[in-house]
Amino acid sequence: SGRLQGKRCLITAAGAGIGRESALACASEGARVLATDIDAQALAALAAECEAIETHLLDVTRPADIDAFVSAQGAFDVLFNCAGYVHQGSILDCDAEAWRRSFAINVDGMYALCRAVLPGMLAQGRGSIINMSSVASSIKGVPNRFAYSTTKAAVIGLSKAIAADFVTRGVRCNAICPGTIKTPSLSERVAALGGDQDAVWKGFIERQPMGRLGEPKEIAALVVYLASDESSFTTGQTHIIDGGWSN
Ligand code: NAD
């Protein structure tokens, strides 16, 4: 414990899944965590579970809210952009609305948050930005993840560009690229696919060479590492954590 002592962390989509587990992990390492989400109930449950976590409603598709929120908060040491939306289907299934929604949540929100938080980090001369990408991106072509993979590839480019621009000024920026992780939204997506649910789960599990899905805790451990000074020589990288899927 204490690996993030004294650090102030801002996390988006912290109400469930990987974001929630990361908020808890950062707090248990001594960070002061500001956990944000659009789900007030989920945030209340998280705050009740951990005293070191403060919560705030924040929709990453609302840039004016992001600017107002960040300027009221002051400087952060860590930003974990975790919010993301999975559109399932090929380009032929992806109408203009689904395409735009994918970019609004997965890329535009990240742009607005990085832009809002960076000046505070630069003024302090330190900061770590962690952006949620996926193996389904420029790393691997995955069937029926057209819009999702396009946006997650953009996240890699965005992260590398920020890392290059601020490498001499104490701010690091990395992308994390998980394989399939067992989270509430994965359960929802399995349900949405319909049909034989056991077979759908089996399909998700079978594409993982370890024969199992990843756990949110396993991703949170990587987030803590990238947030901490243990990773101080690491920037601009795509951290693949996928149980060997892309190997
Ligand atoms: P999840 O989808 O289970 O939960 C996400 C949270 O996001 C929810 O609490 C929801 O209320 C919140 N949210 C939704 N829209 C929002 C918005 N506009 N603004 C702020 N918050 C919003 O989470 P997850 O499965 O852990 O996924 C988190 C991230 O990890 C996403 O970016 C996802 O693409 C990525 N990812 C997930 C997997 C996986 O298999 N689960 C794999 C690779 C990458």
Coordinates of C-alpha atoms and ligand atoms in Angstrom, one line a residue:
S1 CA 0.0 0.0 0.0
G2 CA 1.0 3.6 -0.3
R3 CA 2.2 3.4 -4.0
L4 CA 0.0 6.4 -4.9
Q5 CA 0.3 8.3 -1.6
G6 CA -0.3 12.0 -2.1
K7 CA -1.6 11.7 -5.7
R8 CA -4.9 13.0 -6.8
C9 CA -6.6 10.8 -9.4
L10 CA -9.5 11.6 -11.7
I11 CA -11.3 8.6 -13.2
T12 CA -14.2 8.6 -15.7
A13 CA -16.8 5.8 -15.9
A14 CA -15.9 4.8 -12.4
G15 CA -19.4 3.5 -11.5
A16 CA -18.9 0.0 -12.8
G17 CA -16.4 -2.5 -14.2
I18 CA -12.8 -1.6 -14.8
G19 CA -13.2 2.1 -13.8
R20 CA -14.8 1.1 -10.4
E21 CA -12.2 -1.5 -9.7
S22 CA -9.4 1.0 -10.6
A23 CA -10.9 3.7 -8.3
L24 CA -10.9 1.2 -5.4
A25 CA -7.3 0.0 -6.2
C26 CA -6.0 3.6 -6.5
A27 CA -7.6 4.6 -3.2
S28 CA -6.2 1.5 -1.4
E29 CA -2.7 2.7 -2.6
G30 CA -3.2 6.0 -0.9
A31 CA -4.5 8.2 -3.7
R32 CA -7.3 10.7 -3.3
V33 CA -9.7 9.6 -6.0
L34 CA -12.3 11.6 -7.7
A35 CA -14.6 9.0 -9.3
T36 CA -17.0 10.2 -12.0
D37 CA -19.8 8.6 -13.9
I38 CA -23.3 9.3 -15.3
D39 CA -24.9 6.8 -12.9
A40 CA -25.6 8.6 -9.6
Q41 CA -26.7 5.4 -7.8
A42 CA -23.5 3.6 -8.8
L43 CA -21.4 6.5 -7.5
A44 CA -23.3 6.6 -4.2
A45 CA -22.6 2.9 -3.7
L46 CA -18.9 3.4 -4.5
A47 CA -18.6 6.3 -2.1
A48 CA -20.3 4.2 0.6
E49 CA -17.7 1.5 0.0
C50 CA -14.6 3.6 0.3
E51 CA -14.0 6.8 2.3
A52 CA -11.0 7.9 0.2
I53 CA -13.2 8.2 -2.9
E54 CA -15.1 11.3 -3.7
T55 CA -17.7 11.1 -6.5
H56 CA -19.1 13.5 -9.0
L57 CA -21.6 13.2 -11.9
L58 CA -19.8 13.7 -15.2
D59 CA -20.9 12.8 -18.7
V60 CA -17.9 12.6 -21.0
T61 CA -20.0 13.7 -24.0
R62 CA -20.5 17.1 -22.4
P63 CA -17.4 19.2 -23.0
A64 CA -18.7 22.3 -21.3
D65 CA -19.4 20.3 -18.2
I66 CA -15.9 18.8 -18.3
D67 CA -14.3 22.2 -18.5
A68 CA -16.4 23.7 -15.7
F69 CA -15.8 20.6 -13.5
V70 CA -12.0 20.5 -14.0
S71 CA -11.4 24.2 -13.6
A72 CA -13.3 24.1 -10.3
Q73 CA -11.2 21.1 -9.1
G74 CA -7.7 22.3 -9.6
A75 CA -4.7 20.1 -10.5
F76 CA -4.7 16.3 -10.8
D77 CA -1.7 14.0 -10.8
V78 CA -3.5 11.2 -12.6
L79 CA -6.2 11.1 -15.2
F80 CA -7.7 7.7 -16.1
N81 CA -10.0 8.1 -19.1
C82 CA -12.0 4.8 -18.8
A83 CA -15.4 5.7 -20.4
G84 CA -16.1 3.8 -23.5
Y85 CA -19.0 2.5 -25.6
V86 CA -19.1 -0.7 -27.6
H87 CA -21.1 -0.7 -30.8
Q88 CA -21.4 -4.3 -32.0
G89 CA -21.5 -4.9 -35.7
S90 CA -19.7 -4.4 -39.0
I91 CA -19.6 -1.2 -41.1
L92 CA -22.9 -2.2 -42.7
D93 CA -24.6 -2.4 -39.3
C94 CA -23.1 1.0 -38.2
D95 CA -25.3 3.9 -39.2
A96 CA -24.1 7.5 -38.9
E97 CA -25.6 7.8 -35.4
A98 CA -23.8 4.8 -34.0
W99 CA -20.6 6.0 -35.6
R100 CA -20.9 9.5 -34.1
R101 CA -21.9 8.1 -30.7
S102 CA -18.9 5.8 -30.7
F103 CA -16.6 8.8 -31.4
A104 CA -18.4 11.1 -28.9
I105 CA -17.9 8.8 -26.0
N106 CA -14.7 7.0 -26.9
V107 CA -12.6 9.8 -28.4
D108 CA -14.2 13.3 -28.1
G109 CA -14.6 12.8 -24.3
M110 CA -11.0 11.8 -24.0
Y111 CA -9.9 14.9 -26.0
A112 CA -11.9 17.2 -23.8
L113 CA -10.6 15.6 -20.5
C114 CA -6.9 15.6 -21.6
R115 CA -7.2 19.2 -22.8
A116 CA -8.8 20.3 -19.5
V117 CA -6.4 18.4 -17.2
L118 CA -3.1 18.9 -19.0
P119 CA -2.5 22.6 -18.0
G120 CA -2.7 21.7 -14.3
M121 CA -0.3 18.8 -14.8
L122 CA 2.2 21.0 -16.8
A123 CA 2.1 23.7 -14.1
Q124 CA 3.0 21.0 -11.5
G125 CA 5.6 19.5 -13.8
R126 CA 4.2 16.0 -13.3
G127 CA 1.2 13.9 -14.4
S128 CA 0.2 10.5 -15.7
I129 CA -2.6 10.1 -18.2
I130 CA -4.0 6.6 -18.8
N131 CA -6.3 6.2 -21.7
M132 CA -8.6 3.1 -22.2
S133 CA -8.1 1.5 -25.6
S134 CA -8.5 -2.2 -26.4
V135 CA -6.9 -5.0 -28.3
A136 CA -9.8 -4.5 -30.7
S137 CA -8.1 -1.4 -32.3
S138 CA -5.1 -1.0 -34.5
I139 CA -3.7 -4.1 -32.7
K140 CA -6.1 -6.7 -33.9
G141 CA -9.0 -6.9 -36.3
V142 CA -12.0 -8.3 -34.4
P143 CA -15.2 -9.3 -36.2
N144 CA -18.2 -7.0 -35.5
R145 CA -16.3 -4.3 -33.7
F146 CA -16.1 -1.8 -36.6
A147 CA -16.9 1.5 -34.9
Y148 CA -15.4 0.4 -31.6
S149 CA -12.1 -0.7 -33.0
T150 CA -11.8 2.5 -35.1
T151 CA -12.3 4.7 -32.1
K152 CA -9.9 2.6 -29.9
A153 CA -7.2 2.9 -32.6
A154 CA -7.8 6.7 -32.4
V155 CA -7.2 6.5 -28.7
I156 CA -3.7 5.0 -29.3
G157 CA -2.8 7.8 -31.7
L158 CA -4.1 10.4 -29.3
S159 CA -2.1 8.9 -26.5
K160 CA 1.1 8.6 -28.4
A161 CA 0.8 12.2 -29.7
I162 CA 0.2 13.6 -26.2
A163 CA 3.2 11.5 -24.9
A164 CA 5.4 12.9 -27.6
D165 CA 4.4 16.5 -27.0
F166 CA 4.9 16.6 -23.3
V167 CA 7.7 14.0 -22.7
T168 CA 10.2 16.6 -21.5
R169 CA 7.7 18.3 -19.2
G170 CA 7.0 15.6 -16.7
V171 CA 3.7 14.4 -18.1
R172 CA 3.4 10.8 -19.3
C173 CA 0.6 9.3 -21.4
N174 CA -0.1 5.7 -22.0
A175 CA -2.9 3.6 -23.5
I176 CA -4.1 0.3 -22.1
C177 CA -5.4 -2.4 -24.3
P178 CA -7.3 -5.2 -22.6
G179 CA -8.7 -8.4 -24.1
T180 CA -12.1 -9.5 -22.9
I181 CA -12.8 -8.6 -19.3
K182 CA -15.7 -9.8 -17.2
T183 CA -17.7 -6.6 -16.4
P184 CA -21.3 -5.6 -16.1
S185 CA -21.4 -4.2 -19.7
L186 CA -20.0 -7.4 -21.1
S187 CA -23.0 -9.2 -19.5
E188 CA -25.3 -6.7 -21.0
R189 CA -23.8 -7.2 -24.4
V190 CA -24.1 -11.0 -24.1
A191 CA -27.8 -10.5 -23.3
A192 CA -28.2 -8.1 -26.2
L193 CA -26.8 -10.6 -28.6
G194 CA -29.7 -12.9 -27.6
G195 CA -30.0 -16.6 -28.5
D196 CA -28.2 -19.3 -26.5
Q197 CA -26.5 -17.3 -23.7
D198 CA -24.2 -20.2 -22.7
A199 CA -23.0 -20.4 -26.3
V200 CA -22.4 -16.6 -26.5
W201 CA -20.3 -16.7 -23.2
K202 CA -18.5 -19.8 -24.5
G203 CA -17.6 -17.8 -27.7
F204 CA -16.1 -14.9 -25.7
I205 CA -14.2 -17.3 -23.5
E206 CA -12.9 -19.5 -26.3
R207 CA -11.2 -16.6 -28.1
Q208 CA -9.1 -16.1 -24.9
P209 CA -6.1 -18.6 -25.1
M210 CA -6.0 -18.8 -21.3
G211 CA -9.5 -20.3 -21.4
R212 CA -10.9 -17.6 -19.2
L213 CA -11.9 -13.9 -19.3
G214 CA -9.9 -11.2 -17.5
E215 CA -11.0 -9.8 -14.2
P216 CA -11.4 -6.0 -13.7
K217 CA -8.8 -6.3 -10.8
E218 CA -6.2 -7.5 -13.3
I219 CA -6.6 -4.3 -15.3
A220 CA -6.8 -2.1 -12.1
A221 CA -3.3 -3.4 -11.2
L222 CA -1.9 -2.1 -14.5
V223 CA -3.7 1.2 -13.9
V224 CA -2.1 1.6 -10.5
Y225 CA 1.3 0.8 -12.0
L226 CA 0.9 3.4 -14.7
A227 CA -0.4 6.0 -12.3
S228 CA 2.5 5.4 -9.9
D229 CA 6.1 6.7 -10.1
E230 CA 7.1 3.0 -10.6
S231 CA 6.4 3.5 -14.3
S232 CA 8.3 6.9 -14.5
F233 CA 10.3 5.8 -17.6
T234 CA 7.3 4.6 -19.5
T235 CA 5.3 6.8 -21.9
G236 CA 3.6 6.7 -25.2
Q237 CA 3.1 2.9 -25.1
T238 CA 0.2 0.6 -25.7
H239 CA 0.0 -1.8 -22.8
I240 CA -1.6 -5.0 -24.0
I241 CA -3.2 -7.0 -21.2
D242 CA -5.2 -9.7 -22.9
G243 CA -4.4 -13.2 -21.6
G244 CA -2.5 -13.9 -24.8
W245 CA -5.3 -13.1 -27.2
S246 CA -3.2 -11.0 -29.5
N247 CA -0.1 -13.2 -29.2
Ligands
NAD1 P1 -18.8 -0.9 -18.1 O1 -19.2 -0.6 -19.5 O2 -19.2 -2.1 -17.4 O3 -19.1 0.4 -17.2 C1 -18.9 1.6 -17.7 C2 -19.4 2.8 -16.9 O4 -19.5 3.8 -17.8 C3 -20.8 2.6 -16.3 O5 -20.8 2.9 -14.9 C4 -21.6 3.7 -17.1 O6 -22.6 4.4 -16.3 C5 -20.5 4.7 -17.5 N1 -20.8 5.6 -18.6 C6 -21.5 5.3 -19.7 N2 -21.6 6.3 -20.5 C7 -20.9 7.3 -19.9 C8 -20.6 8.7 -20.2 N3 -21.1 9.3 -21.3 N4 -19.9 9.4 -19.4 C9 -19.4 8.9 -18.3 N5 -19.6 7.6 -17.9 C10 -20.4 6.9 -18.7 O7 -17.2 -0.8 -18.2 P2 -16.1 -1.7 -18.7 O8 -16.6 -2.9 -19.4 O9 -15.2 -1.9 -17.5 O10 -15.4 -0.8 -19.8 C11 -14.6 0.3 -19.4 C12 -13.7 0.7 -20.5 O11 -12.9 -0.4 -20.8 C13 -14.4 1.1 -21.8 O12 -13.7 2.1 -22.4 C14 -14.3 -0.2 -22.6 O13 -14.3 0.1 -24.0 C15 -12.9 -0.7 -22.2 N6 -12.7 -2.1 -22.5 C16 -13.5 -3.0 -21.9 C17 -13.2 -4.4 -22.2 C18 -14.1 -5.4 -21.7 O14 -14.0 -6.6 -22.1 N7 -15.0 -5.2 -20.7 C19 -12.2 -4.7 -23.0 C20 -11.3 -3.7 -23.5 C21 -11.6 -2.4 -23.3

